[in-house]
Tab-separated table of C-alpha atoms in Angstrom:
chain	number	residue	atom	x	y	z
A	487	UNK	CA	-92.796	39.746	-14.067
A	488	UNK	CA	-91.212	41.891	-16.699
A	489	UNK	CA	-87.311	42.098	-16.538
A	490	UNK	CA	-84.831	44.504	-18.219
A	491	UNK	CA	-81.491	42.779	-18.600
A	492	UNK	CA	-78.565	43.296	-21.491
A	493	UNK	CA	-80.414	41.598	-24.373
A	494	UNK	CA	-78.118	38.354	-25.816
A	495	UNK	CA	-76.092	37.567	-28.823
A	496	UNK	CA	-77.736	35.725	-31.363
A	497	UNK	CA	-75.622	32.500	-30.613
A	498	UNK	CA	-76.343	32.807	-26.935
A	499	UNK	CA	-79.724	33.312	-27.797
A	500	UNK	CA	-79.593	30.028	-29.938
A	501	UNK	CA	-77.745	27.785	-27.372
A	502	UNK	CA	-80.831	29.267	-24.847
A	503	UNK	CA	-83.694	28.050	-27.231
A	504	UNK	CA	-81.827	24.939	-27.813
A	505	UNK	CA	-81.762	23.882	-23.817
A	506	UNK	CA	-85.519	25.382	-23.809
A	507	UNK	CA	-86.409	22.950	-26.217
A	508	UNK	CA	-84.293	19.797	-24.326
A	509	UNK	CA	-86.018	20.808	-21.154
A	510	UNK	CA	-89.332	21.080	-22.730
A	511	UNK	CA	-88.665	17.274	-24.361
A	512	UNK	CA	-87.629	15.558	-21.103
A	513	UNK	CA	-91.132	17.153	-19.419
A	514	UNK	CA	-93.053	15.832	-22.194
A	515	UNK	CA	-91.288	12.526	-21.868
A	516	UNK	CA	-92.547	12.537	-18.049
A	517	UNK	CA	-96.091	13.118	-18.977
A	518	UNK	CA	-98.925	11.785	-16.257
A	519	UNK	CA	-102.718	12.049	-15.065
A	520	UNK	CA	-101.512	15.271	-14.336
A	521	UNK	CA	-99.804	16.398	-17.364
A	522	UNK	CA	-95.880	16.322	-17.986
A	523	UNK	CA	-93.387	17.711	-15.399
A	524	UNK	CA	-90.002	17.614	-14.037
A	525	UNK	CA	-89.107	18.616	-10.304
A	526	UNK	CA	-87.534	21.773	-10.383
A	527	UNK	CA	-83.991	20.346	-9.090
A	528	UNK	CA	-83.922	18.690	-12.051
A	529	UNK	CA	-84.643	21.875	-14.196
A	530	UNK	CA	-82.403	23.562	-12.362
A	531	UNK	CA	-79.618	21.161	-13.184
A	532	UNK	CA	-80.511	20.880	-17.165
A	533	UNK	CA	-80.268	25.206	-16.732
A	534	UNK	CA	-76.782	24.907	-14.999
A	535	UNK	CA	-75.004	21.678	-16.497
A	536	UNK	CA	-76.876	20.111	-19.550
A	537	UNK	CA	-73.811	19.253	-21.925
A	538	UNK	CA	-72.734	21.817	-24.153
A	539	UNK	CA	-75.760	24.236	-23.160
A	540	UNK	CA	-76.103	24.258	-19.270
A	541	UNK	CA	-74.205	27.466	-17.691
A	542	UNK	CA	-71.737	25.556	-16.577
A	543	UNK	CA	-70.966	23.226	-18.987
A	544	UNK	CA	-71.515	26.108	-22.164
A	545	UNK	CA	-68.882	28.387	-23.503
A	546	UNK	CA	-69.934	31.940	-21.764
A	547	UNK	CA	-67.817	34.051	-19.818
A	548	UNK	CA	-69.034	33.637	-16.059
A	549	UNK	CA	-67.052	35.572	-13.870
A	550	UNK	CA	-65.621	39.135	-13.808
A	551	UNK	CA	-66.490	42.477	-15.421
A	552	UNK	CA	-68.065	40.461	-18.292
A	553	UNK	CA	-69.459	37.289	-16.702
A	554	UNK	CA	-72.169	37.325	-14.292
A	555	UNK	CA	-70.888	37.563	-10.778
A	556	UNK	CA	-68.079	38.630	-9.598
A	557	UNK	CA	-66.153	36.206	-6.054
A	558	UNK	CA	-64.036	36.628	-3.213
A	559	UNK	CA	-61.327	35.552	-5.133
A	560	UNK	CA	-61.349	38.082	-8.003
A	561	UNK	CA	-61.438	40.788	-5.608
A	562	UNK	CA	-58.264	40.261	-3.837
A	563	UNK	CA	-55.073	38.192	-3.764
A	564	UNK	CA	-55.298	38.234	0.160
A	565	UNK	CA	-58.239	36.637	0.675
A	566	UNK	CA	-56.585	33.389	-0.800
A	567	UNK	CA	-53.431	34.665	1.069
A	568	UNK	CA	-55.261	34.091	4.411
A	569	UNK	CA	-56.577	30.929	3.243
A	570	UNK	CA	-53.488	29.930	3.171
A	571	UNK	CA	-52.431	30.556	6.516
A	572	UNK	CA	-55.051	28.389	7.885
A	573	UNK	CA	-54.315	25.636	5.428
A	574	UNK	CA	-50.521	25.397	5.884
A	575	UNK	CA	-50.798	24.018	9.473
A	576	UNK	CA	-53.574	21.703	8.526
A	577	UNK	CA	-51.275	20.340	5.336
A	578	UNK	CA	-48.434	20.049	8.514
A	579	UNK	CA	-50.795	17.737	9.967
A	580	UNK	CA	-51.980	15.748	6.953
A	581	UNK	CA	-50.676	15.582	3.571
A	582	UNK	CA	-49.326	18.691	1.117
A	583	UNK	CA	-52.221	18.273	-1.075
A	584	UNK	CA	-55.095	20.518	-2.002
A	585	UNK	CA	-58.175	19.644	-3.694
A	586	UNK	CA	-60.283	22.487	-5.186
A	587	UNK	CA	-64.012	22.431	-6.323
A	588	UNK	CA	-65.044	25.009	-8.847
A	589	UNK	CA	-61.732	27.228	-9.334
A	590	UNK	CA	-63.614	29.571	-11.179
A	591	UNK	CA	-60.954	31.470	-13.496
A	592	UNK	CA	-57.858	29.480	-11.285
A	593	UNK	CA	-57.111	32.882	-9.298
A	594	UNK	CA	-57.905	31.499	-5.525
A	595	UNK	CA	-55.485	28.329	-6.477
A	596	UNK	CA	-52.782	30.791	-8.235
A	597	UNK	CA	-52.895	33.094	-5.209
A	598	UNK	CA	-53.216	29.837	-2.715
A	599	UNK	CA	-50.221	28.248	-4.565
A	600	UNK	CA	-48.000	31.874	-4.147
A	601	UNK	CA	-48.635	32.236	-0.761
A	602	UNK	CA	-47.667	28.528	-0.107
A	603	UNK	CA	-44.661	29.263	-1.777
A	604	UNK	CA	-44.015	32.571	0.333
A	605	UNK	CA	-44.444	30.387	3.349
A	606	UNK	CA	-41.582	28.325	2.194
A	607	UNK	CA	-44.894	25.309	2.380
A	608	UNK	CA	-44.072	22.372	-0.536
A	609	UNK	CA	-47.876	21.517	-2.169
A	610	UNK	CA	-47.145	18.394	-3.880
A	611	UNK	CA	-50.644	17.812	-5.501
A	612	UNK	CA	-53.087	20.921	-6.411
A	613	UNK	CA	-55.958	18.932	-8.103
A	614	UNK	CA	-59.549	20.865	-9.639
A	615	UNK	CA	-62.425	19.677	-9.855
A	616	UNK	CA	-64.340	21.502	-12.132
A	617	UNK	CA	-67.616	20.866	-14.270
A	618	UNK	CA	-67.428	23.972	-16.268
A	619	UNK	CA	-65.328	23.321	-19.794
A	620	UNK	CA	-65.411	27.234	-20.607
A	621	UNK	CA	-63.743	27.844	-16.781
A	622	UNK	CA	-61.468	24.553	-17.013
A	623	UNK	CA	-59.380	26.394	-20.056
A	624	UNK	CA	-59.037	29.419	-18.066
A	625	UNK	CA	-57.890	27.567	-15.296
A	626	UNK	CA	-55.183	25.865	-17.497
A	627	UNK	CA	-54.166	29.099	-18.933
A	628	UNK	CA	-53.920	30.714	-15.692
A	629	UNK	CA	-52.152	27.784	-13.585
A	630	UNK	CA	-49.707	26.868	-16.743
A	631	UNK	CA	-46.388	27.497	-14.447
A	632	UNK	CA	-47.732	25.199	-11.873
A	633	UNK	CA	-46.968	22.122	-12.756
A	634	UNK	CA	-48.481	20.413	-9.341
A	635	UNK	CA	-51.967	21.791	-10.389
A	636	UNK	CA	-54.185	18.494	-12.003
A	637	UNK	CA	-57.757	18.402	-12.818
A	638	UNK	CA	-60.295	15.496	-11.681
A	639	UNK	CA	-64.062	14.273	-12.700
A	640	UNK	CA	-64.681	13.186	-9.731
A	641	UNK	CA	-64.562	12.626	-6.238
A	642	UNK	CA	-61.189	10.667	-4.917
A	643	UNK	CA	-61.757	7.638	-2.805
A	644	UNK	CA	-59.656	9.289	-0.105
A	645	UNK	CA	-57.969	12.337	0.676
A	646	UNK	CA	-55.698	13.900	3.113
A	647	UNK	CA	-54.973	17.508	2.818
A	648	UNK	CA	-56.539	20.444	2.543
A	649	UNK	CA	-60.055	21.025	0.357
A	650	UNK	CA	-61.333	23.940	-0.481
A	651	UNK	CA	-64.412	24.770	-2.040
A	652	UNK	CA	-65.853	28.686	-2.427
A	653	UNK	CA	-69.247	29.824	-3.495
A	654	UNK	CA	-69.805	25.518	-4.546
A	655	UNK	CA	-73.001	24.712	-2.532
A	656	UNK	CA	-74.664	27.889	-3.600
A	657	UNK	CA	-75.113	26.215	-7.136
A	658	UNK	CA	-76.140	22.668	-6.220
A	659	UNK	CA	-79.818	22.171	-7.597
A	660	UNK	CA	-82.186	22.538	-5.081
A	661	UNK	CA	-85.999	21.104	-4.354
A	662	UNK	CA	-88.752	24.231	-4.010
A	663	UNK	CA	-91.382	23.124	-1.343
A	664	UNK	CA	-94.007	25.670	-1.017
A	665	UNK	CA	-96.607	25.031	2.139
A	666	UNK	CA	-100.394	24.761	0.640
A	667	UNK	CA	-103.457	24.316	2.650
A	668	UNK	CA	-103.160	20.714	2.949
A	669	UNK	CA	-99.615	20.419	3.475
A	670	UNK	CA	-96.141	21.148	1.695
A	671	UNK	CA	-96.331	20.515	-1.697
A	672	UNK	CA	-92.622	19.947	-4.068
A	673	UNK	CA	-92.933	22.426	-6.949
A	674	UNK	CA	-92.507	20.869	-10.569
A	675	UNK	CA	-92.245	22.340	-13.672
A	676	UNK	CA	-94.253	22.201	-17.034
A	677	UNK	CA	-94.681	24.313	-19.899
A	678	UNK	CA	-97.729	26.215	-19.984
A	679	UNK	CA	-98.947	28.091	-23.215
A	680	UNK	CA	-95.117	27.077	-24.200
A	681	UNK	CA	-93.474	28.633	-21.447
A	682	UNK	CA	-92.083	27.314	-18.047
A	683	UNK	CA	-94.795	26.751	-15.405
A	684	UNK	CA	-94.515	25.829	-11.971
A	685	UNK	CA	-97.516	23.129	-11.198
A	686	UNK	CA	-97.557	21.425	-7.226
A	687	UNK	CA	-96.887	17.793	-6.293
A	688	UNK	CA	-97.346	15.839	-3.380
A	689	UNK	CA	-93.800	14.979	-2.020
A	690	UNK	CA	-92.618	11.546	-1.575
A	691	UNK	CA	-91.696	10.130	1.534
A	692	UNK	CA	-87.849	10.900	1.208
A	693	UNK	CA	-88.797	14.207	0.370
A	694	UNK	CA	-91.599	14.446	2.992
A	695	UNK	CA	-89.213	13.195	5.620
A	696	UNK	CA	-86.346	15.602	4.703
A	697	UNK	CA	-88.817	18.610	4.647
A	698	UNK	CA	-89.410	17.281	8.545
A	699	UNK	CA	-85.546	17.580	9.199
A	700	UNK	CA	-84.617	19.903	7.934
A	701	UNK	CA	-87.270	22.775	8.541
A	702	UNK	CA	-87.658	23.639	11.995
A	703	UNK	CA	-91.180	25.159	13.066
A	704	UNK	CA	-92.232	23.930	9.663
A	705	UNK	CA	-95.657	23.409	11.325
A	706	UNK	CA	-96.157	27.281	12.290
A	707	UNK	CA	-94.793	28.666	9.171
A	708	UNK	CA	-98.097	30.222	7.060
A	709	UNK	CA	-99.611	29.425	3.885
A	710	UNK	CA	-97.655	30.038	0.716
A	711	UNK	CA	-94.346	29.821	2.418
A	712	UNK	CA	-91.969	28.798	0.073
A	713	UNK	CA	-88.190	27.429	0.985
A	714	UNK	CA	-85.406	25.196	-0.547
A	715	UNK	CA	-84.770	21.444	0.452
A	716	UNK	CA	-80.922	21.059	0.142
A	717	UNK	CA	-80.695	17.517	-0.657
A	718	UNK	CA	-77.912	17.893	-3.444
A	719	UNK	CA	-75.576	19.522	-1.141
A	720	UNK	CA	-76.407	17.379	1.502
A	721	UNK	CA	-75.412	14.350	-0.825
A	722	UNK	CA	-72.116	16.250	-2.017
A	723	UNK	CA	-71.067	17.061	1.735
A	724	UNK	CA	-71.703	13.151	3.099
A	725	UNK	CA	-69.406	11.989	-0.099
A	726	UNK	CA	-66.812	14.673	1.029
A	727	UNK	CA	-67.065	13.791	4.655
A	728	UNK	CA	-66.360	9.888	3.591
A	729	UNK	CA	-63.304	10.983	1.191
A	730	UNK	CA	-61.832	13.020	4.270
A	731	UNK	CA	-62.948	10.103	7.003
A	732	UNK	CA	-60.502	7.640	4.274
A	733	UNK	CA	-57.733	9.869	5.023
A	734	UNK	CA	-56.898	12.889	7.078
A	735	UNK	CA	-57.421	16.768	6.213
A	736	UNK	CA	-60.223	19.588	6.355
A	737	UNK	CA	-62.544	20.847	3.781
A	738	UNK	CA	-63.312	24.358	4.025
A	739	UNK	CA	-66.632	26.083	2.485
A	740	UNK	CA	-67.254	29.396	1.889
A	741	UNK	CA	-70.584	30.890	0.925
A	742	UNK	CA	-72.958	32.285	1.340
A	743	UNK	CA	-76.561	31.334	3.715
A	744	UNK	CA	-77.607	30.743	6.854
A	745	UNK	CA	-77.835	28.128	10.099
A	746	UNK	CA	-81.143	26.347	9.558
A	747	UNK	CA	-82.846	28.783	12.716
A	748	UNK	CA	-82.145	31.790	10.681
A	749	UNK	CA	-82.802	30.354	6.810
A	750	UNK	CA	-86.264	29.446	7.618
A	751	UNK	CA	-87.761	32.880	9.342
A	752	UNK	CA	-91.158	33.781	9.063
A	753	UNK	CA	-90.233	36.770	6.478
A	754	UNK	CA	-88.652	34.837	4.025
A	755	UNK	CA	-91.697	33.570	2.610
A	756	UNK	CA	-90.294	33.360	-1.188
A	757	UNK	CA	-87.520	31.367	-0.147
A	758	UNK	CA	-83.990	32.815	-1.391
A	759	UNK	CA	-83.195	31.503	-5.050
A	760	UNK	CA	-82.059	33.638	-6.718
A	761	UNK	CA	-80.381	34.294	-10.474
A	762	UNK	CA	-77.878	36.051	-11.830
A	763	UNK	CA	-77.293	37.996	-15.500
A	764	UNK	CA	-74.247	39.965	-16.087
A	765	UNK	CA	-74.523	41.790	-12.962
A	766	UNK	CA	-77.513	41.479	-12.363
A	767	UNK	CA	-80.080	39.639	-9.982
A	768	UNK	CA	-83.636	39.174	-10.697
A	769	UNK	CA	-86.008	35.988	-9.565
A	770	UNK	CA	-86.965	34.074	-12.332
A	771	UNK	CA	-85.206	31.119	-13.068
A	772	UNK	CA	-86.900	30.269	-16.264
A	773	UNK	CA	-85.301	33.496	-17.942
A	774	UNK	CA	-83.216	32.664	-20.949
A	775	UNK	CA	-82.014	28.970	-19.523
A	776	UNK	CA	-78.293	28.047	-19.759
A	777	UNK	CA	-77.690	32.310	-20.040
A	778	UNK	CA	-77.875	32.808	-16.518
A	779	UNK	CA	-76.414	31.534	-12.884
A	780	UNK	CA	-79.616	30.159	-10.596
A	781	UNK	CA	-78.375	29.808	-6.837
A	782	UNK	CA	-80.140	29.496	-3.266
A	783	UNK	CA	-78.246	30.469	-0.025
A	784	UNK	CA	-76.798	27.301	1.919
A	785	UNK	CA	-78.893	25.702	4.970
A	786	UNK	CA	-75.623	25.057	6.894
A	787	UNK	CA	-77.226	23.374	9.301
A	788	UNK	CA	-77.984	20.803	7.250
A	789	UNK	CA	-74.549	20.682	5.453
A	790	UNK	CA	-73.149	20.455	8.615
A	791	UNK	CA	-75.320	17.439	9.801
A	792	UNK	CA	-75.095	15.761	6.585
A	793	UNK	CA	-71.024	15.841	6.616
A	794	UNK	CA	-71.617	14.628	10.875
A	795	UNK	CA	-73.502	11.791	9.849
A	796	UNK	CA	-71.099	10.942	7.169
A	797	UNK	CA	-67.980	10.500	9.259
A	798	UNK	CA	-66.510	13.881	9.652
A	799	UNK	CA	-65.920	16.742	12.919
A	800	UNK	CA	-67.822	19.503	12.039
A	801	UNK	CA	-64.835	21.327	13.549
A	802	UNK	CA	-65.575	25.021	12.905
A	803	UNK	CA	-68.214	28.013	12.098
A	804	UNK	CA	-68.479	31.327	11.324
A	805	UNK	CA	-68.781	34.236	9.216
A	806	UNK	CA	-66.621	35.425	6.702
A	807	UNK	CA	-65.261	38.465	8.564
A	808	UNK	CA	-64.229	36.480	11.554
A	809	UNK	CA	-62.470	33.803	9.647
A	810	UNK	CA	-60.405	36.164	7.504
A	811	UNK	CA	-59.033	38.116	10.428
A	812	UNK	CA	-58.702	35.039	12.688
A	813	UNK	CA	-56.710	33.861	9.518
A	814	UNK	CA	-54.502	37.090	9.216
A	815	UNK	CA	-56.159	38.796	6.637
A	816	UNK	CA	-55.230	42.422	8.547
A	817	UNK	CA	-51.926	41.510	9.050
A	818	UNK	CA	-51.379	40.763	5.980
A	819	UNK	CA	-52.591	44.073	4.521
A	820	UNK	CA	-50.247	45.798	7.018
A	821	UNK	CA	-47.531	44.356	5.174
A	822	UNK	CA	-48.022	46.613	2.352
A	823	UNK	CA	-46.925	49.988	2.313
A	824	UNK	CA	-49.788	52.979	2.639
A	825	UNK	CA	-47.710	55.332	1.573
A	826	UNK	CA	-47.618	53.517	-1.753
A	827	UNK	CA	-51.621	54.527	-2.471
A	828	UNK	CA	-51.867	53.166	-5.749
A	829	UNK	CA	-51.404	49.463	-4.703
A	830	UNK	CA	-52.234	49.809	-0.604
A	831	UNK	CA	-55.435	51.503	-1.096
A	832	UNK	CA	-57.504	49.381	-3.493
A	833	UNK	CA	-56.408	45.994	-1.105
A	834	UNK	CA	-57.700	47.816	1.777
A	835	UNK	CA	-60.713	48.553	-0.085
A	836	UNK	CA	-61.368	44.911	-0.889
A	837	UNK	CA	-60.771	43.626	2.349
A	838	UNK	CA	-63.010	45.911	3.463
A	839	UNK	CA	-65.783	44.312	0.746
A	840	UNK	CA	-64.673	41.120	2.235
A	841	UNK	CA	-65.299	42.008	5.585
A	842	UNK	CA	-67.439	44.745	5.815
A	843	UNK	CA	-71.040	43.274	7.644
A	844	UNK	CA	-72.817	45.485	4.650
A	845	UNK	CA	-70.737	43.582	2.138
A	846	UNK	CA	-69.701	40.064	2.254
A	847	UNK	CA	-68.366	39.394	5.922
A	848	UNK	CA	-71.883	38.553	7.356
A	849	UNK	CA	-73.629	37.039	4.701
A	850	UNK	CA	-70.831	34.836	3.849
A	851	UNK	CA	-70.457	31.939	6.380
A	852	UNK	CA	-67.480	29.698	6.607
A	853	UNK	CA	-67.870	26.100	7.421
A	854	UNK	CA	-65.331	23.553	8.035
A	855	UNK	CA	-64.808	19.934	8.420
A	856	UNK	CA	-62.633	17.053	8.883
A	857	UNK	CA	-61.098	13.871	10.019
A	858	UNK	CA	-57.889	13.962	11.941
A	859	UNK	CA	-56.619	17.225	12.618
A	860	UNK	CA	-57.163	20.383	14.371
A	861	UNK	CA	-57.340	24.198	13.132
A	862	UNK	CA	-55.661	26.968	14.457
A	863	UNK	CA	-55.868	28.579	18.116
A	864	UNK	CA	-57.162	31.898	16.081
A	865	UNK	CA	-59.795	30.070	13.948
A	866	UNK	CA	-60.895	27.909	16.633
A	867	UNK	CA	-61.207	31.276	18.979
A	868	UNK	CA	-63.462	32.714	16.752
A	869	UNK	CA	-65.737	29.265	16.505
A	870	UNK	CA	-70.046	30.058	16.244
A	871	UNK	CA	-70.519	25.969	15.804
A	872	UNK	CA	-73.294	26.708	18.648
A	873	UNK	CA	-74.799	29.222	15.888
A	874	UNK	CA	-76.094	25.984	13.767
């Protein structure tokens, strides 16, 4: 496939051939009977967060008008507003702590942290978890006048308070499984003709067994269907589920996918990884490594489970749209005044984005669990848990 995206600077063409060549090595170091590969999870996290040179971990701009993507987040101060609301009465029940994962540029814990203030709510601890050293500084730029705000490597032992973690699981390296005449097959990846190559496996029996799981139908699904096996984000929610079960709070998750009965649909034969270059999405995830954003849409179902089996409630689901206006998110635009256009119309245009069934209120799911507490009548009114 031939793709037309912005071309590069030289150094970010550099830093590119540079993780090329470290992916390249590690295959070669794996060489077999069947010539050297790597699974593509593992590619996949070399592309995102190979020191120095992964998309994560490098120096590029990621988010905004000159990053890649653009999140809820960045397009309005009310959709961490109505976060907010639903986290102040679970921090009334817990601890006044929140722990973020991936704060992007720091806006959703700025606008979190204002509207806790607003509330007259005291957040002792704001702590960030965040792999990406390019987003990290921004972060620390943006959050300098709050002092509570911290930054972790890693996972507490326990936690009680409020977690929050948007568009996370989306960029957890997945497994590709593709379903071959004989059976599913894990796709690796070698280099070809010295490019990237995808080249079929047999799967293990972890894999093998997970594939069972987590695929329902698998069995009548035709030849050549490829999908996604989740078992990074399955691994991340069961270590968040035991942190929460070790003290008391929520976690909530928002991105975007689908319940396991709608992810794995007859017509969604190429599975749903996708990648993303300043603004643009294309399918090929061995374009210009470490330059571009590689994702797949969540299996809830199987985050869900996999925080269940840990130790936490799975205690709500839904999309997008109905948790923002169970959490207020209308109300709080009302606030504003419409006859001041210039600062009442864009908001209402955003919420619509965030809301909107064509934009990002279907396709954007909301997941939430815990240990201890309950969520508001509003958010629990508006519960789909059936849905996964």
């Amino acid at each position: 496939m031939s793709l037309t995206l912005p071309v590069p600077d030289s150094d970010a063409l550099a830093a590119s051939h540079a993780l090329q060549h470290q992916i390249a090595a590690e295959i070669a170091q794996h060489d077999g009977p069947m010539g050297g590969a790597i699974p593509f999870s593992r590619f996949m996290e070399l592309a995102l967060y190979a020191p120095k040179l992964g998309y994560y971990s490098g120096g590029a701009a990621k988010l905004g008008k000159d990053g890649d993507f653009t999140t809820a987040p960045e397009i309005s101060s009310l959709f961490g507003a109505a976060l907010a609301q639903v986290a102040a009465p679970i921090i009334a029940q817990s601890s006044p702590n929140i722990l973020e994962f991936g704060a992007g540029t720091g806006k959703l814990a700025r606008d979190v942290l204002t509207a806790m203030a607003q509330q007259g709510v005291r957040i002792d601890s704001y702590a960030i978890i965040e792999l990406s050293g390019e987003l990290r500084a921004r972060q620390q730029e943006a959050l300098r006048d709050f002092p509570q705000v911290t930054w972790l490597d890693d996972f507490p032992a326990a936690f009680s308070g409020v977690v929050l973690a948007n568009e996370v699981l989306d960029a957890m390296p997945v497994q590709l499984v593709r379903k071959d005449a004989d059976g599913w097959r894990e796709l690796y990846v070698t280099v070809e003709d010295g490019a990237f190559a995808f080249t079929p496996r047999a799967p293990d029996a972890q894999l093998q067994q997970r594939i069972q799981t987590q695929i329902p139908d698998g069995e009548s699904l035709i030849e050549g269907y490829l999908t996604e096996v989740h078992a990074v984000g399955c691994g991340f929610m069961a270590t968040l589920a035991r942190m929460l079960a070790a003290g008391k709070g929520a976690a909530i998750l928002v991105d975007y996918g689908f319940p396991a009965h709608e992810y794995y649909l007859d017509q969604r034969i190429g599975g749903t990884l996708m990648c993303h270059y300043r603004h643009h999405s294309h399918p090929e995830p061995f374009y210009l490594p470490g330059l571009q954003d590689i994702t797949a849409h969540v299996d809830f179902t199987a985050m869900a489970l996999a925080a269940q089996d840990a130790g936490a409630d799975v205690l709500a689901y839904m999309n997008q749209a109905s948790f923002l206006l169970a959490a207020g998110i209308g109300e709080l635009l009302l606030k504003l005044d419409p006859a001041d256009p210039k600062r009442y119309l864009p908001q209402a245009s955003a919420v619509q984005m965030l809301v909107s069934p064509a934009e990002m209120g279907e396709l954007f799911k909301v997941l939430v669990v815990g240990h201890g507490v309950t969520l508001p009548a509003a958010v629990m009114a508006a519960d789909r848990t059936h849905r996964l």
